[in-house]
Amino acid sequence: MTTTAPETTLIGHWVDGAPSPVDAARTAPVYNPATGGEIARVALADAAEIDAAVASAVAAQQSWGALSTGKRAAVLFRFRELLAAHADELAGVISREHGKVISDARGEVARGLEVVEYACGLPQLLKGELSDEAATGIEVFTTREPLGVVVGITPFNFPAMVPLWMSPMAIATGNAFILKPSERDPSAANVLAQLWPQAGLPDGVFTVLHGDKDAVTALIEHADVAAVSFVGSTPIARYVHATASAAGKRVQALGGAKNHGVILADADLEDAADHLTAAAYGSAGERCMALSVAVVAEEVADELVALLAERARAVRVAPGDQPDADMGPVITAAAKERIEGLIGSAEREGASLVVDGRGLQVDGHEEGFFVGPTLIDNVAVEHEVYREEVFGPVLDIVRVSGLDEAIELVNANPYGNGTAIFTSSGAAAREYRRRVTVGMVGVNVPIPVPVAWHSFGGWKDSLFGDSPIYGPEGINFYTRPKVTTQRWPARKVAASFHFSGDGEK
Ligand code: NAD
């Protein structure tokens, strides 16, 4: 069986372990961002399709959740092998609809694989806790049980990795998982859907429902959905968190970001410039952990800006499938227009445009959604380009006097996803790490996405619902604890009218 993206121009849902008939009344366009051309349409699920998919997931979860942890882990191990074997193919599918370069698409599959590998350790992760002889003749133990049917709603920028942050964790812990991927690059989800049955996952445990905001609202309010994982922009994360919470669901909703890289005067500037360039312009800046603001100590700012400008001009912008491309197009024509508008606003508001990526033409791809690397100096916190999450290849330079002012600036920002500090001082790095109100911190590491056995999550407007994703927090999110207090007495134990206290121990 091949796992390439469907050849049809209509991308359909995946329900009950098989592709659904593709005769949708409502569809949305899917573009190749490098050419600007429509390459497919994706079905948008209606209420009846959603009800049928949830019903299939409810039925499948009953027996899947009751299976031994060893048997569930065996499916995860097989899925891991299949995913690794199909990584290149999946990277091609991602690049075609998203626009990112193939090596970066392979990277996102690799990070997803890491989560699958973590989930393979399920028997160990779910072994629970036991207090032997907690009172005389009594043991108390905690087991963790699946929630039921859980939903994952994912953004366009990591069409394989973010679904893989959620689904292996949810499935390993005994839940049925319904994925509602981004309608802008939907095919990666269907590739994953094709692999699960080959790994031996029972039909209905992994479902893909394509759709837009109507599908999201129907899913997060559905009576038979127990929990919602969302990753996307802050306004939608806030809405999903409020709506699903009001409907009684457990919710984790990861939102947008404005990630600051702080460059102190004692940093290795060449090294910092290399890392900032890659972290600002990689994947055309469409990463929730992209460094979009460099907070630079005034005394080295001119030197660093010169190094950054040189590097920004050297970035090779080309379609993602070209082997020497550093950076591809942005996702849609609307995204390009918005990003270029924000660059224009910076110029109007008094910032200095050092490298201007507007109007970039890529030979043979004149209709593609390309924006060139952009470097803006003397940005102030009042500027729109600073206040907005640009989500494009734009790096702002904000000049500060030193560490204290840098910390104040970063902490005043409403977002708190990731941050990095470049310095040769361990003491300064330690102080920054301890005082900064951001969930993930890099020390001389530009994009500190945690490995799969830690958990991923920002603070403030970058995460609603308190629960970070994957890793140990993922296990907790997708299970609920049950505590059993048991006694198997050799002889009769006297009943007591008072609540058990020290006397009974
Ligand atoms: P988005 O919020 O537009 O869409 C995310 C999901 O929500 C999609 O599945 C989409 O179909 C759905 N959606 C869109 N509009 C909706 C509405 N009005 N009501 C209900 N659902 C709706 O995000 P995007 O543009 O696909 O992705 C980029 C955003 O995601 C950026 O803000 C980025 O920072 C963020 N992101 C955050 C993380 C993180 O871990 N914090 C990771 C990746 C991306």
Coordinates of C-alpha atoms in Angstrom, one line a residue, residues 1 154 257 329 421:
M1 CA 0.0 0.0 0.0
T154 CA -4.1 21.7 14.8
A257 CA 3.9 33.8 20.3
P329 CA 7.0 30.9 0.6
I421 CA 19.6 34.4 25.6

